[in-house]
Amino acid sequence: VWFKRNGSQTPEPVLETARGTGFLVLAYETPFIVTAAHIARKIPYKARLTAEVKSGTRYSIELRKIAVERIPGKIWWEHPQSDVAAIQLATIPSHLYGRFMPFELISDELPRRSFDLTVIGFVPEFITQKNFSSITKTLRPASALLECKVEGWSAPLDCFLVDEPSVIGFSGAPLFLTPRIQTTSMRQ
């Protein structure tokens, strides 16, 4: 697709980019990368995976070197009712050993409003050649399970809302449940 800028007579290519976070999961000794499907749909087979391996340092490798192709050129599996996609990895690069979350920690239950959610993602504005670090943010569930109509999906998706807007780069990031600690004061 070619577009012209307003006031210009010259067609120019429009380059679409995807910026998001993924996370590493180990399910029954099989490694996966998990992210949002709307991000995965924009990530080509030749894209590079960049991961934080130590505080502030990164490791980068082409997905095609470690991903299992489902069919030629297709590496992503998408959930039919949620904005979730995964890639199965053929191998675990040595730099990523010990960085995978056990599948058993993933819940399919809706978080209670009495829990905080912690998101861990990468915000592009804070990534430089010198520094590479994940960012954490605490959110709260703000709705029950909803059916959301989303552009690009033929059927509504299951979703829930949080109490704050997201930031570019957090799409596809994991959410961790953190119980709130109730404190009381002991008066004498």
N, CA, C and O of each residue as an XYZ file, in Angstrom:
752
protein
N       0.850     -1.173      0.000
C       0.000      0.000      0.000
C       0.889      1.227      0.000
O       1.852      1.318      0.762
N       0.561      2.142     -0.843
C       1.279      3.408     -0.903
C       0.310      4.520     -0.562
O      -0.842      4.502     -0.997
N       0.762      5.476      0.204
C      -0.047      6.629      0.551
C       0.696      7.898      0.185
O       1.923      7.913      0.082
N      -0.061      8.951     -0.009
C       0.546     10.266     -0.207
C       0.288     11.081      1.044
O      -0.802     11.039      1.614
N       1.287     11.812      1.461
C       1.085     12.731      2.575
C       0.190     13.870      2.109
O       0.162     14.191      0.921
N      -0.535     14.478      3.030
C      -1.378     15.622      2.674
C      -0.542     16.695      2.004
O       0.515     17.077      2.506
N      -1.018     17.177      0.872
C      -0.322     18.246      0.157
C       0.803     17.760     -0.733
O       1.403     18.571     -1.437
N       1.119     16.464     -0.736
C       2.206     15.926     -1.544
C       1.632     15.191     -2.756
O       0.564     14.584     -2.674
N       2.341     15.252     -3.865
C       1.947     14.511     -5.062
C       2.764     13.240     -5.226
O       2.533     12.469     -6.157
N       3.715     13.017     -4.328
C       4.612     11.871     -4.423
C       4.160     10.754     -3.495
O       4.060     10.957     -2.285
N       3.882      9.559     -4.056
C       3.544      8.426     -3.182
C       4.762      8.017     -2.354
O       5.892      8.031     -2.841
N       4.516      7.659     -1.113
C       5.586      7.224     -0.222
C       5.162      5.927      0.451
O       3.981      5.743      0.746
N       6.107      5.025      0.698
C       5.726      3.788      1.393
C       5.386      4.081      2.848
O       5.970      4.964      3.476
N       4.444      3.333      3.362
C       4.099      3.433      4.773
C       4.645      2.182      5.441
O       4.242      1.066      5.116
N       5.543      2.373      6.356
C       6.145      1.257      7.065
C       5.433      1.092      8.398
O       5.390      2.015      9.212
N       4.880     -0.085      8.609
C       4.185     -0.350      9.855
C       5.142     -1.078     10.780
O       5.789     -2.045     10.377
N       5.231     -0.624     11.998
C       6.102     -1.281     12.957
C       5.269     -1.787     14.121
O       4.172     -1.294     14.382
N       5.797     -2.758     14.800
C       5.148     -3.299     15.987
C       6.129     -3.201     17.138
O       7.279     -3.628     17.036
N       5.659     -2.638     18.220
C       6.479     -2.576     19.424
C       5.664     -3.178     20.550
O       4.561     -2.723     20.852
N       6.200     -4.168     21.141
C       5.492     -4.821     22.230
C       6.444     -5.679     23.025
O       7.630     -5.789     22.717
N       5.894     -6.279     24.051
C       6.665     -7.121     24.945
C       6.172     -8.541     24.806
O       4.985     -8.776     24.579
N       7.064     -9.471     24.937
C       6.701    -10.872     25.016
C       7.329    -11.442     26.262
O       8.131    -10.785     26.925
N       6.963    -12.665     26.578
C       7.601    -13.310     27.717
C       7.833    -14.770     27.394
O       7.183    -15.339     26.517
N       8.759    -15.363     28.107
C       9.216    -16.722     27.843
C       8.511    -17.691     28.785
O       8.469    -17.477     29.997
N       7.957    -18.760     28.211
C       7.214    -19.752     28.988
C       7.750    -21.140     28.663
O       8.035    -21.454     27.507
N       7.880    -21.957     29.686
C       8.273    -23.344     29.510
C       7.080    -24.221     29.877
O       6.682    -24.282     31.041
N       6.501    -24.911     28.864
C       5.332    -25.764     29.079
C       5.714    -27.207     28.792
O       5.993    -27.567     27.648
N       5.727    -28.025     29.824
C       6.057    -29.440     29.668
C       7.384    -29.625     28.921
O       7.492    -30.437     28.002
N       8.377    -28.856     29.341
C       9.736    -28.876     28.792
C       9.835    -28.359     27.359
O      10.858    -28.554     26.703
N       8.784    -27.702     26.866
C       8.801    -27.100     25.535
C       8.811    -25.584     25.697
O       7.929    -25.036     26.359
N       9.794    -24.889     25.104
C       9.885    -23.436     25.264
C       8.997    -22.677     24.266
O       8.861    -23.073     23.109
N       8.399    -21.579     24.743
C       7.549    -20.718     23.924
C       7.863    -19.253     24.209
O       8.362    -18.905     25.280
N       7.559    -18.398     23.222
C       7.481    -16.950     23.426
C       6.001    -16.613     23.318
O       5.338    -17.051     22.378
N       5.472    -15.844     24.263
C       4.060    -15.454     24.278
C       3.975    -13.932     24.202
O       4.753    -13.229     24.846
N       3.027    -13.427     23.411
C       2.802    -11.983     23.290
C       1.348    -11.746     22.893
O       0.556    -12.687     22.843
N       1.000    -10.508     22.616
C      -0.340    -10.173     22.127
C      -0.444    -10.535     20.647
O       0.500    -10.324     19.885
N      -1.588    -11.080     20.245
C      -1.775    -11.460     18.838
C      -1.688    -10.245     17.918
O      -1.179    -10.354     16.802
N      -2.180     -9.081     18.370
C      -2.115     -7.905     17.489
C      -0.676     -7.455     17.261
O      -0.394     -6.778     16.273
N       0.225     -7.814     18.147
C       1.654     -7.552     17.949
C       2.243     -8.653     17.064
O       2.982     -8.362     16.124
N       1.923     -9.902     17.356
C       2.473    -11.038     16.604
C       2.153    -10.934     15.119
O       2.978    -11.296     14.280
N       0.969    -10.444     14.791
C       0.565    -10.331     13.380
C       1.463     -9.374     12.594
O       1.506     -9.437     11.365
N       2.171     -8.502     13.282
C       3.036     -7.521     12.618
C       4.514     -7.904     12.685
O       5.360     -7.190     12.145
N       4.832     -9.015     13.337
C       6.229     -9.416     13.505
C       6.592    -10.424     12.417
O       6.069    -11.538     12.414
N       7.475    -10.054     11.498
C       7.848    -10.987     10.425
C       8.744    -12.117     10.942
O       9.352    -12.020     12.008
N       8.801    -13.175     10.159
C       9.598    -14.356     10.490
C      11.069    -13.999     10.693
O      11.759    -14.665     11.465
N      11.557    -12.964     10.017
C      12.967    -12.586     10.114
C      13.239    -11.563     11.222
O      14.358    -11.068     11.349
N      12.219    -11.250     12.020
C      12.388    -10.263     13.094
C      13.389    -10.767     14.131
O      13.681    -11.960     14.212
N      13.897     -9.841     14.907
C      14.852    -10.187     15.957
C      14.167    -10.169     17.319
O      13.382     -9.273     17.627
N      14.478    -11.160     18.110
C      14.067    -11.213     19.505
C      15.184    -10.559     20.309
O      16.351    -10.923     20.165
N      14.835     -9.616     21.139
C      15.816     -9.001     22.023
C      15.331     -9.207     23.449
O      14.198     -8.859     23.781
N      16.179     -9.767     24.283
C      15.798    -10.085     25.657
C      16.794     -9.486     26.633
O      17.986     -9.369     26.350
N      16.272     -9.113     27.784
C      17.123     -8.653     28.877
C      17.690     -9.902     29.547
O      16.932    -10.733     30.048
N      19.012    -10.041     29.560
C      19.630    -11.238     30.138
C      20.236    -10.990     31.512
O      20.261    -11.886     32.356
N      20.705     -9.820     31.727
C      21.166     -9.383     33.039
C      20.674     -7.961     33.162
O      20.300     -7.353     32.160
N      20.664     -7.427     34.335
C      20.164     -6.075     34.513
C      20.892     -5.107     33.582
O      22.091     -4.871     33.728
N      20.154     -4.554     32.630
C      20.710     -3.551     31.737
C      21.408     -4.080     30.507
O      21.839     -3.285     29.672
N      21.541     -5.398     30.354
C      22.202     -5.931     29.162
C      21.206     -6.754     28.348
O      20.212     -7.250     28.879
N      21.486     -6.891     27.055
C      20.552     -7.563     26.159
C      21.227     -8.646     25.335
O      22.443     -8.668     25.146
N      20.378     -9.539     24.857
C      20.772    -10.599     23.942
C      19.794    -10.536     22.780
O      18.594    -10.375     23.001
N      20.274    -10.657     21.551
C      19.417    -10.544     20.381
C      19.697    -11.682     19.408
O      20.852    -12.044     19.183
N      18.622    -12.253     18.823
C      18.750    -13.343     17.858
C      17.544    -13.293     16.918
O      16.465    -12.859     17.323
N      17.715    -13.731     15.672
C      16.603    -13.773     14.723
C      15.641    -14.883     15.126
O      16.060    -15.990     15.462
N      14.339    -14.572     15.088
C      13.329    -15.569     15.439
C      13.440    -16.815     14.570
O      13.282    -17.932     15.064
N      13.710    -16.634     13.287
C      13.753    -17.790     12.374
C      14.840    -18.784     12.752
O      14.776    -19.943     12.341
N      15.838    -18.361     13.526
C      16.901    -19.273     13.935
C      16.494    -20.163     15.111
O      17.125    -21.191     15.357
N      15.439    -19.771     15.841
C      15.058    -20.546     17.026
C      13.596    -20.991     17.020
O      13.214    -21.828     17.839
N      12.762    -20.452     16.116
C      11.332    -20.758     16.099
C      11.027    -22.010     15.292
O      11.734    -22.343     14.340
N       9.961    -22.698     15.690
C       9.447    -23.840     14.936
C       8.415    -23.298     13.953
O       7.459    -22.629     14.347
N       8.617    -23.590     12.676
C       7.646    -23.168     11.652
C       6.473    -24.129     11.655
O       6.658    -25.338     11.508
N       5.266    -23.604     11.820
C       4.068    -24.445     11.749
C       3.795    -24.850     10.316
O       3.579    -26.025     10.023
N       3.807    -23.879      9.432
C       3.758    -24.083      7.990
C       4.778    -23.106      7.435
O       5.127    -22.159      8.139
N       5.278    -23.273      6.217
C       6.336    -22.369      5.729
C       5.999    -20.895      5.930
O       4.985    -20.399      5.439
N       6.867    -20.211      6.660
C       6.723    -18.784      6.911
C       5.755    -18.420      8.017
O       5.619    -17.238      8.331
N       5.076    -19.382      8.622
C       4.117    -19.084      9.694
C       4.623    -19.704     10.989
O       4.812    -20.917     11.079
N       4.837    -18.864     11.981
C       5.401    -19.346     13.237
C       4.487    -19.108     14.438
O       4.693    -19.715     15.489
N       3.494    -18.251     14.309
C       2.651    -17.873     15.452
C       1.409    -18.744     15.548
O       0.803    -19.092     14.535
N       1.039    -19.090     16.757
C      -0.233    -19.722     17.084
C      -1.063    -18.637     17.765
O      -0.568    -17.978     18.679
N      -2.306    -18.437     17.347
C      -3.164    -17.426     17.958
C      -4.333    -18.075     18.690
O      -4.925    -19.042     18.210
N      -4.652    -17.528     19.855
C      -5.829    -17.974     20.594
C      -7.057    -17.441     19.860
O      -7.060    -16.282     19.445
N      -8.114    -18.264     19.685
C      -9.265    -17.813     18.898
C     -10.148    -16.770     19.574
O     -10.900    -16.080     18.886
N     -10.082    -16.629     20.921
C     -10.976    -15.710     21.617
C     -10.263    -14.649     22.442
O     -10.917    -13.827     23.085
N      -8.952    -14.652     22.435
C      -8.199    -13.677     23.223
C      -7.056    -13.125     22.388
O      -6.628    -13.749     21.417
N      -6.572    -11.974     22.761
C      -5.477    -11.310     22.056
C      -4.144    -11.890     22.532
O      -3.326    -11.188     23.127
N      -3.939    -13.186     22.258
C      -2.742    -13.901     22.713
C      -2.196    -14.730     21.562
O      -2.953    -15.357     20.822
N      -0.866    -14.728     21.416
C      -0.204    -15.544     20.402
C       1.075    -16.126     21.009
O       1.637    -15.573     21.954
N       1.521    -17.252     20.449
C       2.735    -17.901     20.947
C       3.531    -18.500     19.795
O       2.978    -18.879     18.763
N       4.836    -18.575     19.996
C       5.767    -19.248     19.087
C       6.414    -20.375     19.879
O       6.861    -20.172     21.008
N       6.462    -21.555     19.288
C       7.228    -22.632     19.898
C       8.676    -22.477     19.452
O       8.947    -22.233     18.277
N       9.593    -22.618     20.382
C      11.012    -22.526     20.068
C      11.593    -23.921     19.878
O      11.268    -24.846     20.622
N      12.447    -24.063     18.883
C      13.111    -25.338     18.622
C      14.222    -25.587     19.624
O      14.568    -26.729     19.926
N      14.764    -24.510     20.126
C      15.892    -24.614     21.054
C      15.860    -23.422     22.008
O      15.242    -22.398     21.714
N      16.516    -23.560     23.124
C      16.659    -22.446     24.056
C      18.081    -21.923     23.933
O      19.025    -22.636     24.275
N      18.260    -20.690     23.452
C      19.611    -20.128     23.401
C      20.219    -20.093     24.812
O      19.521    -19.815     25.787
N      21.494    -20.371     24.908
C      22.148    -20.463     26.221
C      21.977    -19.196     27.052
O      21.905    -19.270     28.279
N      21.911    -18.023     26.396
C      21.734    -16.765     27.126
C      20.380    -16.682     27.832
O      20.198    -15.870     28.739
N      19.424    -17.531     27.412
C      18.070    -17.452     27.964
C      17.753    -18.564     28.960
O      16.630    -18.633     29.459
N      18.726    -19.443     29.262
C      18.488    -20.465     30.268
C      18.113    -19.806     31.583
O      18.718    -18.810     31.979
N      17.124    -20.357     32.254
C      16.697    -19.824     33.541
C      15.792    -18.605     33.435
O      15.419    -18.042     34.464
N      15.426    -18.177     32.231
C      14.607    -16.977     32.039
C      13.146    -17.321     31.709
O      12.338    -16.418     31.495
N      12.800    -18.616     31.667
C      11.461    -19.044     31.279
C      10.558    -19.208     32.496
O      10.966    -19.759     33.518
N       9.323    -18.719     32.370
C       8.329    -18.850     33.420
C       7.643    -20.215     33.268
O       7.268    -20.583     32.155
N       7.474    -20.960     34.343
C       6.768    -22.237     34.235
C       5.303    -22.036     33.813
O       4.623    -21.152     34.334
N       4.832    -22.837     32.892
C       3.461    -22.770     32.392
C       2.439    -22.844     33.534
O       1.372    -22.235     33.456
N       2.763    -23.579     34.575
C       1.832    -23.759     35.694
C       1.489    -22.449     36.394
O       0.491    -22.381     37.111
N       2.293    -21.416     36.200
C       2.005    -20.117     36.813
C       0.957    -19.311     36.040
O       0.461    -18.301     36.540
N       0.622    -19.751     34.831
C      -0.353    -19.029     34.018
C      -1.757    -19.445     34.436
O      -2.065    -20.633     34.523
N      -2.592    -18.464     34.691
C      -3.960    -18.719     35.127
C      -4.938    -18.308     34.038
O      -4.704    -17.341     33.312
N      -6.028    -19.044     33.930
C      -7.077    -18.644     32.995
C      -8.256    -18.020     33.741
O      -9.322    -17.811     33.163
N      -8.061    -17.727     35.016
C      -9.105    -17.094     35.815
C      -8.992    -15.584     35.736
O      -7.897    -15.029     35.646
N     -10.141    -14.931     35.772
C     -10.187    -13.476     35.791
C      -9.654    -12.989     37.137
O     -10.070    -13.497     38.178
N      -8.747    -12.020     37.139
C      -8.236    -11.520     38.425
C      -9.320    -10.806     39.217
O     -10.143    -10.087     38.650
N      -9.317    -11.006     40.513
C     -10.263    -10.317     41.398
C      -9.873     -8.857     41.539
O      -8.699     -8.500     41.439
N     -10.857     -8.031     41.770
C     -10.571     -6.601     41.947
C      -9.802     -6.327     43.228
O      -9.234     -5.247     43.388
N      -9.775     -7.284     44.138
C      -9.027     -7.106     45.387
C      -7.541     -7.384     45.211
O      -6.779     -7.301     46.174
N      -7.118     -7.714     43.991
C      -5.713     -7.984     43.712
C      -5.117     -6.857     42.887
O      -5.793     -6.248     42.058
N      -3.858     -6.594     43.123
C      -3.106     -5.718     42.235
C      -2.539     -6.571     41.114
O      -2.283     -7.762     41.291
N      -2.345     -5.951     39.962
C      -1.697     -6.601     38.830
C      -0.386     -5.872     38.577
O      -0.357     -4.642     38.542
N       0.673     -6.603     38.404
C       1.951     -6.002     38.060
C       2.285     -6.405     36.632
O       2.348     -7.591     36.310
N       2.498     -5.416     35.785
C       2.884     -5.668     34.401
C       4.382     -5.397     34.288
O       4.902     -4.444     34.868
N       5.060     -6.251     33.532
C       6.503     -6.085     33.300
C       6.692     -6.011     31.797
O       6.447     -6.989     31.093
N       7.127     -4.857     31.296
C       7.265     -4.677     29.861
C       8.428     -3.772     29.499
O       9.179     -3.307     30.356
N       8.550     -3.538     28.202
C       9.627     -2.700     27.677
C       9.005     -1.499     26.988
O       8.231     -1.651     26.043
N       9.338     -0.320     27.452
C       8.829      0.926     26.886
C       9.918      1.492     25.974
O      11.002      1.832     26.447
N       9.638      1.597     24.659
C      10.678      2.004     23.702
C      11.388      3.310     24.041
O      12.578      3.453     23.762
N      10.687      4.248     24.630
C      11.303      5.549     24.944
C      12.429      5.431     25.962
O      13.267      6.327     26.068
N      12.456      4.331     26.714
C      13.476      4.159     27.745
C      14.560      3.163     27.342
O      15.396      2.782     28.162
N      14.542      2.743     26.083
C      15.555      1.798     25.606
C      16.565      2.551     24.750
O      16.201      3.236     23.794
N      17.820      2.414     25.102
C      18.898      3.035     24.328
C      19.912      1.953     23.974
O      19.794      0.812     24.421
N      20.899      2.314     23.177
C      21.956      1.358     22.863
C      22.714      0.961     24.126
O      23.210     -0.160     24.235
N      22.799      1.883     25.075
C      23.554      1.613     26.292
C      22.710      0.868     27.327
O      23.199     -0.066     27.962
N      21.456      1.270     27.504
C      20.614      0.708     28.557
C      19.432     -0.059     27.986
O      18.804      0.374     27.020
N      19.134     -1.203     28.594
C      18.011     -2.038     28.184
C      17.452     -2.671     29.443
O      18.060     -3.580     30.010
N      16.297     -2.194     29.882
C      15.733     -2.692     31.129
C      14.219     -2.720     31.047
O      13.599     -1.840     30.450
N      13.634     -3.735     31.649
C      12.178     -3.797     31.711
C      11.667     -2.757     32.716
O      12.390     -2.300     33.601
N      10.395     -2.407     32.537
C       9.722     -1.435     33.400
C       8.544     -2.154     34.046
O       7.866     -2.932     33.375
N       8.283     -1.918     35.316
C       7.120     -2.502     35.979
C       6.117     -1.408     36.321
O       6.477     -0.257     36.565
N       4.848     -1.803     36.333
C       3.784     -0.873     36.684
C       2.690     -1.671     37.387
O       2.400     -2.802     36.998
N       2.084     -1.089     38.416
C       1.005     -1.742     39.140
C      -0.335     -1.190     38.669
O      -0.531      0.022     38.583
N      -1.251     -2.104     38.366
C      -2.587     -1.766     37.876
C      -3.610     -2.514     38.719
O      -3.261     -3.388     39.513
N      -4.878     -2.159     38.534
C      -5.959     -2.891     39.197
C      -7.017     -3.272     38.178
O      -7.296     -2.500     37.261
N      -7.613     -4.456     38.324
C      -8.731     -4.811     37.453
C      -9.859     -3.793     37.641
O     -10.156     -3.390     38.766
N     -10.479     -3.383     36.542
C     -11.530     -2.361     36.617
C     -12.850     -2.846     36.017
O     -13.804     -2.074     35.917
N     -12.912     -4.124     35.616
C     -14.163     -4.636     35.050
C     -14.241     -6.139     35.253
O     -13.269     -6.798     35.622
N     -15.428     -6.648     34.998
C     -15.614     -8.090     34.905
C     -15.152     -8.509     33.512
O     -14.666     -7.675     32.747
N     -15.296     -9.776     33.177
C     -14.953    -10.248     31.845
C     -15.933     -9.646     30.841
O     -17.147     -9.690     31.038
N     -15.395     -9.089     29.773
C     -16.193     -8.416     28.751
C     -15.945     -9.069     27.400
O     -14.927     -9.730     27.192
N     -16.887     -8.874     26.485
C     -16.660     -9.223     25.086
C     -16.322     -7.931     24.375
O     -17.149     -7.020     24.319
N     -15.123     -7.838     23.832
C     -14.658     -6.615     23.186
C     -14.612     -6.815     21.677
O     -14.045     -7.793     21.190
N     -15.205     -5.894     20.950
C     -15.101     -5.925     19.492
C     -13.821     -5.196     19.120
O     -13.648     -4.018     19.434
N     -12.935     -5.904     18.453
C     -11.617     -5.375     18.136
C     -11.396     -5.463     16.629
O     -11.675     -6.484     16.002
N     -10.888     -4.368     16.065
C     -10.587     -4.346     14.637
C      -9.593     -5.450     14.296
O      -8.586     -5.620     14.983
N      -9.879     -6.193     13.242
C      -8.984     -7.260     12.810
C      -9.428     -8.641     13.260
O      -8.878     -9.641     12.798
N     -10.409     -8.720     14.150
C     -10.936    -10.004     14.607
C     -12.381    -10.125     14.144
O     -13.146     -9.163     14.215
N     -12.751    -11.311     13.668
C     -14.106    -11.506     13.163
C     -15.117    -11.674     14.295
O     -16.292    -11.347     14.127
N     -14.677    -12.177     15.431
C     -15.568    -12.378     16.573
C     -15.070    -11.545     17.755
O     -13.891    -11.195     17.807
N     -15.953    -11.223     18.701
C     -15.508    -10.482     19.894
C     -14.456    -11.275     20.673
O     -14.457    -12.506     20.659
N     -13.573    -10.564     21.342
C     -12.525    -11.179     22.163
C     -12.899    -11.083     23.630
O     -13.582    -10.146     24.043
N     -12.457    -12.044     24.414
C     -12.611    -11.962     25.856
C     -11.575    -10.985     26.381
O     -10.403    -11.064     26.013
N     -11.994    -10.071     27.232
C     -11.051     -9.085     27.785
C     -11.566     -8.570     29.117
O     -12.714     -8.813     29.490
N     -10.720     -7.867     29.819
C     -11.137     -7.107     30.994
C     -10.353     -5.812     30.973
O      -9.291     -5.728     30.356
N     -10.875     -4.811     31.642
C     -10.239     -3.496     31.656
C      -9.430     -3.317     32.932
O      -9.727     -3.926     33.960
N      -8.411     -2.481     32.855
C      -7.632     -2.101     34.029
C      -7.860     -0.618     34.294
O      -8.403      0.098     33.452
N      -7.442     -0.169     35.463
C      -7.776      1.178     35.899
C      -6.932      2.294     35.290
O      -7.190      3.468     35.555
N      -5.934      1.957     34.485
C      -5.106      2.985     33.857
C      -4.854      2.606     32.401
O      -4.846      1.425     32.055
N      -4.649      3.611     31.549
C      -4.333      3.287     30.154
C      -2.956      2.638     30.046
O      -2.080      2.848     30.885
N      -2.796      1.858     29.006
C      -1.513      1.208     28.773
C      -0.550      2.199     28.131
O      -0.940      3.307     27.761
N       0.698      1.795     28.005
C       1.693      2.603     27.313
C       2.241      1.782     26.157
O       2.200      0.552     26.197
N       2.754      2.446     25.129
C       3.348      1.742     23.998
C       4.490      0.872     24.515
O       5.359      1.335     25.253
N       4.468     -0.369     24.122
C       5.496     -1.306     24.554
C       4.990     -2.344     25.535
O       5.596     -3.408     25.665
N       3.882     -2.062     26.241
C       3.350     -3.027     27.199
C       2.440     -4.065     26.562
O       2.105     -5.053     27.215
N       2.027     -3.882     25.309
C       1.191     -4.900     24.649
C       1.946     -6.221     24.636
O       3.106     -6.283     24.230
N       1.277     -7.270     25.083
C       1.880     -8.594     25.111
C       2.648     -8.910     26.368
O       3.139    -10.027     26.529
N       2.761     -7.951     27.263
C       3.513     -8.161     28.500
C       2.706     -9.016     29.476
O       1.476     -8.984     29.458
N       3.389     -9.774     30.322
C       2.667    -10.573     31.311
C       2.119     -9.709     32.443
O       2.703     -8.689     32.808
N       0.996    -10.137     32.981
C       0.407     -9.525     34.171
C       0.529    -10.530     35.300
O       0.155    -11.693     35.149
N       1.047    -10.087     36.421
C       1.184    -10.954     37.579
C       0.239    -10.500     38.669
O       0.136     -9.305     38.944
N      -0.459    -11.449     39.300
C      -1.352    -11.130     40.407
C      -0.535    -10.902     41.662
O       0.359    -11.683     41.988
N      -0.848     -9.834     42.358
C      -0.174     -9.523     43.606
C      -1.247     -9.234     44.649
O      -1.896     -8.190     44.582
N      -1.452    -10.136     45.616
C      -2.474     -9.858     46.630
C      -2.146     -8.580     47.396
O      -0.989     -8.312     47.717
N      -3.171     -7.811     47.676
C      -2.965     -6.605     48.485
C      -2.809     -7.014     49.938
O      -3.494     -7.915     50.421
N      -1.924     -6.359     50.607
C      -1.693     -6.644     52.020
C      -2.519     -5.655     52.829
O      -2.366     -4.441     52.696
N      -3.385     -6.187     53.657
C      -4.206     -5.340     54.516
C      -3.421     -5.039     55.788
O      -2.913     -5.952     56.440
N      -3.326     -3.786     56.132
C      -2.638     -3.426     57.370
C      -3.639     -2.758     58.310
O      -4.523     -2.014     57.884
N      -3.478     -3.036     59.551
C      -4.323     -2.394     60.560
C      -3.410     -1.864     61.650
O      -2.320     -2.389     61.881
N      -3.857     -0.850     62.293
C      -3.056     -0.326     63.385
C      -3.634     -0.857     64.685
O      -4.849     -0.979     64.842
N      -2.767     -1.160     65.583
C      -3.162     -1.647     66.909
C      -3.171     -0.466     67.853
O      -2.119      0.048     68.233
N      -4.348     -0.045     68.224
C      -4.430      1.085     69.174
C      -4.577      0.558     70.580
O      -5.272     -0.428     70.829
N      -3.926      1.218     71.471
C      -4.000      0.777     72.877
C      -5.026      1.587     73.625
O      -5.235      1.368     74.819
